[in-house]
CSV table of C-alpha atoms in Angstrom, one decimal:
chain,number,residue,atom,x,y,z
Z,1,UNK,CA,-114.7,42.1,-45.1
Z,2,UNK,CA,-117.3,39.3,-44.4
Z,3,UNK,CA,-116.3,37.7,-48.5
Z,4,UNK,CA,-112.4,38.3,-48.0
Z,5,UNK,CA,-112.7,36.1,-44.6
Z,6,UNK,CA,-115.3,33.9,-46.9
Z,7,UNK,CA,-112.4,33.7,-49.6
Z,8,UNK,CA,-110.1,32.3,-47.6
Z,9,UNK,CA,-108.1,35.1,-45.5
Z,10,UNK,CA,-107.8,34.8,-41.9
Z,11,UNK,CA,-109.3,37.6,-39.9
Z,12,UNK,CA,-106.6,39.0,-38.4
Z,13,UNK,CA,-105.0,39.4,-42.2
Z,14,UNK,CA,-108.9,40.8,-43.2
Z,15,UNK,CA,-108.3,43.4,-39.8
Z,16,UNK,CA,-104.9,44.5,-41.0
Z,17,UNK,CA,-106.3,44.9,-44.5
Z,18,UNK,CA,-109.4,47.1,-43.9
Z,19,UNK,CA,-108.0,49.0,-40.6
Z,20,UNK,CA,-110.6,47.2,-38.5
Z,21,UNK,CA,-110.4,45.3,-35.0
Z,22,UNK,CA,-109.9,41.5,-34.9
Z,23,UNK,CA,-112.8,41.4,-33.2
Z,24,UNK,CA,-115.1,43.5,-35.5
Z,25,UNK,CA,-114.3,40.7,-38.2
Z,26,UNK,CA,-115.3,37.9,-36.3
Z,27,UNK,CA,-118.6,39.4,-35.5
Z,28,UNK,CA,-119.6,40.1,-38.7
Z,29,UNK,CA,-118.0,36.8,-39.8
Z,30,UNK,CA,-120.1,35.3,-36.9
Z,31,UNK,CA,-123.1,36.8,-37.9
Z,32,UNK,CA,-122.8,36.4,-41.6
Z,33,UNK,CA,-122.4,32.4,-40.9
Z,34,UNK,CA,-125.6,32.4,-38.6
Z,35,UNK,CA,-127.8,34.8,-40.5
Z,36,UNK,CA,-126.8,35.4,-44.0
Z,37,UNK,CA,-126.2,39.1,-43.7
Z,38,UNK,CA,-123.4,40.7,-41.6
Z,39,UNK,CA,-125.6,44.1,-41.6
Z,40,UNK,CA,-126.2,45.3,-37.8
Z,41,UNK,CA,-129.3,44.6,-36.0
Z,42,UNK,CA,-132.0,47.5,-35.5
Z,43,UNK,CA,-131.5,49.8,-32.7
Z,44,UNK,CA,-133.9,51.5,-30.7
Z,45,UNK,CA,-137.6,51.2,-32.4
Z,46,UNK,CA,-140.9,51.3,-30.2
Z,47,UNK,CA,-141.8,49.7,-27.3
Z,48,UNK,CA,-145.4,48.5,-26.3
Z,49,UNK,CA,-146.1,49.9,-23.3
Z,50,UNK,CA,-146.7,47.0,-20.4
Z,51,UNK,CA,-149.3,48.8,-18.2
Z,52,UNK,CA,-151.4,49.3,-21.2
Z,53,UNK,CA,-154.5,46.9,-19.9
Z,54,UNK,CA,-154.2,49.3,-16.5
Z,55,UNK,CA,-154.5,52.5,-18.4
Z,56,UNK,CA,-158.1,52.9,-16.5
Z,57,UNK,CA,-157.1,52.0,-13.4
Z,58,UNK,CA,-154.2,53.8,-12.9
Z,59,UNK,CA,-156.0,57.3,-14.4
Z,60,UNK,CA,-158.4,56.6,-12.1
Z,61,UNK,CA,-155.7,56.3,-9.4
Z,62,UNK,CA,-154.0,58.9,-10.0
Z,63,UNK,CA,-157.9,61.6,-10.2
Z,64,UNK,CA,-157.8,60.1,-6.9
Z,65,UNK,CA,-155.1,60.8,-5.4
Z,66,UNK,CA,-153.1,63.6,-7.6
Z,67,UNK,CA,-150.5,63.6,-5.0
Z,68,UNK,CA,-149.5,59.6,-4.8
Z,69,UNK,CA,-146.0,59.3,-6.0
Z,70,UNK,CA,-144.6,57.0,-8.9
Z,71,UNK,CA,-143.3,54.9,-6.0
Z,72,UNK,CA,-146.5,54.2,-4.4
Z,73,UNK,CA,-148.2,53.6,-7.6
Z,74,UNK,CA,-145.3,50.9,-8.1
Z,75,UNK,CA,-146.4,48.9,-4.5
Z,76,UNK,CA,-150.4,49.4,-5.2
Z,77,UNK,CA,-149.7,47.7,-8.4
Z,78,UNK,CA,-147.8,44.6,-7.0
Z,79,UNK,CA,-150.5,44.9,-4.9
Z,80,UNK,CA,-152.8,44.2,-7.5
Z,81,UNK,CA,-150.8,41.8,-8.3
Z,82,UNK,CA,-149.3,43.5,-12.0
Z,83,UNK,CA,-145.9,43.5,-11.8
Z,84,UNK,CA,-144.4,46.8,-12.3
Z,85,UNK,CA,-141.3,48.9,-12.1
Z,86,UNK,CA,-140.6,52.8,-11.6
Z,87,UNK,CA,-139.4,53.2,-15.3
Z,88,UNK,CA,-142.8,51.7,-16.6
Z,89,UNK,CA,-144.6,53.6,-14.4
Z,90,UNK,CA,-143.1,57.0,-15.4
Z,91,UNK,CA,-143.2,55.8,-19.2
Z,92,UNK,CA,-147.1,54.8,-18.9
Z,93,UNK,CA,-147.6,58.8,-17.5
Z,94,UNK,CA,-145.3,60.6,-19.8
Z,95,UNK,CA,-146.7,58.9,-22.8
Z,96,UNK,CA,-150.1,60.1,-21.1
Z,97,UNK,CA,-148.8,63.6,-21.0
Z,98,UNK,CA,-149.5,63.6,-16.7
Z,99,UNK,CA,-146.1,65.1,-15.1
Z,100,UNK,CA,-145.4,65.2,-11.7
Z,101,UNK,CA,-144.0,68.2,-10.7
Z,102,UNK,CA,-143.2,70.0,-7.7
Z,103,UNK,CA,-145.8,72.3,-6.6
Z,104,UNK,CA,-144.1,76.2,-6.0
Z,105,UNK,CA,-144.4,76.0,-2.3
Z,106,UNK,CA,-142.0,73.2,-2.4
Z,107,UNK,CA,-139.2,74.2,-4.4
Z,108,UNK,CA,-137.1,75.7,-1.9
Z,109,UNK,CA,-135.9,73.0,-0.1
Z,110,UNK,CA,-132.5,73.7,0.6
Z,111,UNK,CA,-130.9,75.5,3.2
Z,112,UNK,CA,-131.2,79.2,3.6
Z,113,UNK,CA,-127.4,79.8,3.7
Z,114,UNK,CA,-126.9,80.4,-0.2
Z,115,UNK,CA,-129.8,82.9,-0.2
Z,116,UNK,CA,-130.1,87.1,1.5
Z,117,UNK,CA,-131.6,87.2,4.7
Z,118,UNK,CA,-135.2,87.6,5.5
Z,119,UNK,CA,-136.1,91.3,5.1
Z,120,UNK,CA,-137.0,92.7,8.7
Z,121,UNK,CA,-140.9,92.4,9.5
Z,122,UNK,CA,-141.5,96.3,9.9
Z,123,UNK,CA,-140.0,96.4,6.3
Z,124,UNK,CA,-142.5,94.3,5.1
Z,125,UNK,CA,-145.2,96.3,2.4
Z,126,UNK,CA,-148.6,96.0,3.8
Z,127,UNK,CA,-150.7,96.1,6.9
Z,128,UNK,CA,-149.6,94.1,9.4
């Protein structure tokens, strides 16, 4: 497409020819002029992770305190003066392997409606 539009043809006539958008032509026209190659740019790839220089503070933070949430850990490092958001925060302990799960005492949390009554107390097994 990018050498029939380099021959000579407009792009709408290049569009009509291939079945493409208008628009798709341009681009790659576009970026043929500006780079040389109308091939897409990379998607995805690694990123370096940007609380990498407080990896020992923030395990030591979190041995501390095993119960501070990714949010607090966000405002003790402004604090600190690193700025920091909740995403980086959660991708610095994922890539760690630390989760932060609720604990089982803590999973029912909604109301009592949807579920069977309590059973009776002199139903429940055991002494009393």
């Amino acid at each position: 497409m990018v050498g029939s539009v380099a021959a000579g043809r407009s792009c709408r006539a290049t569009a009509a020819l291939f079945g493409v958008s208008v628009a798709s032509v341009v681009k790659w026209s576009q970026r043929w002029r500006a780079t040389g190659s109308a091939a897409a740019k990379q998607m995805g790839g690694w990123k370096q992770l940007r609380l990498k220089r407080e990896r020992d503070w923030l395990l030591a933070r979190i041995a501390e305190k095993p119960d501070l949430t990714l949010r607090g850990m966000v405002a003790e490092l402004c604090e600190r003066g690193t700025p920091a958001s909740y995403g980086a925060v959660w991708r610095f302990f994922k890539h760690e392997g630390i989760t932060f799960k609720k604990k089982p005492v803590r999973q029912r949390a909604r109301p009592r409606r949807h579920l069977p009554p309590a059973r009776p107390v002199a139903a429940a097994p055991g002494p009393a």
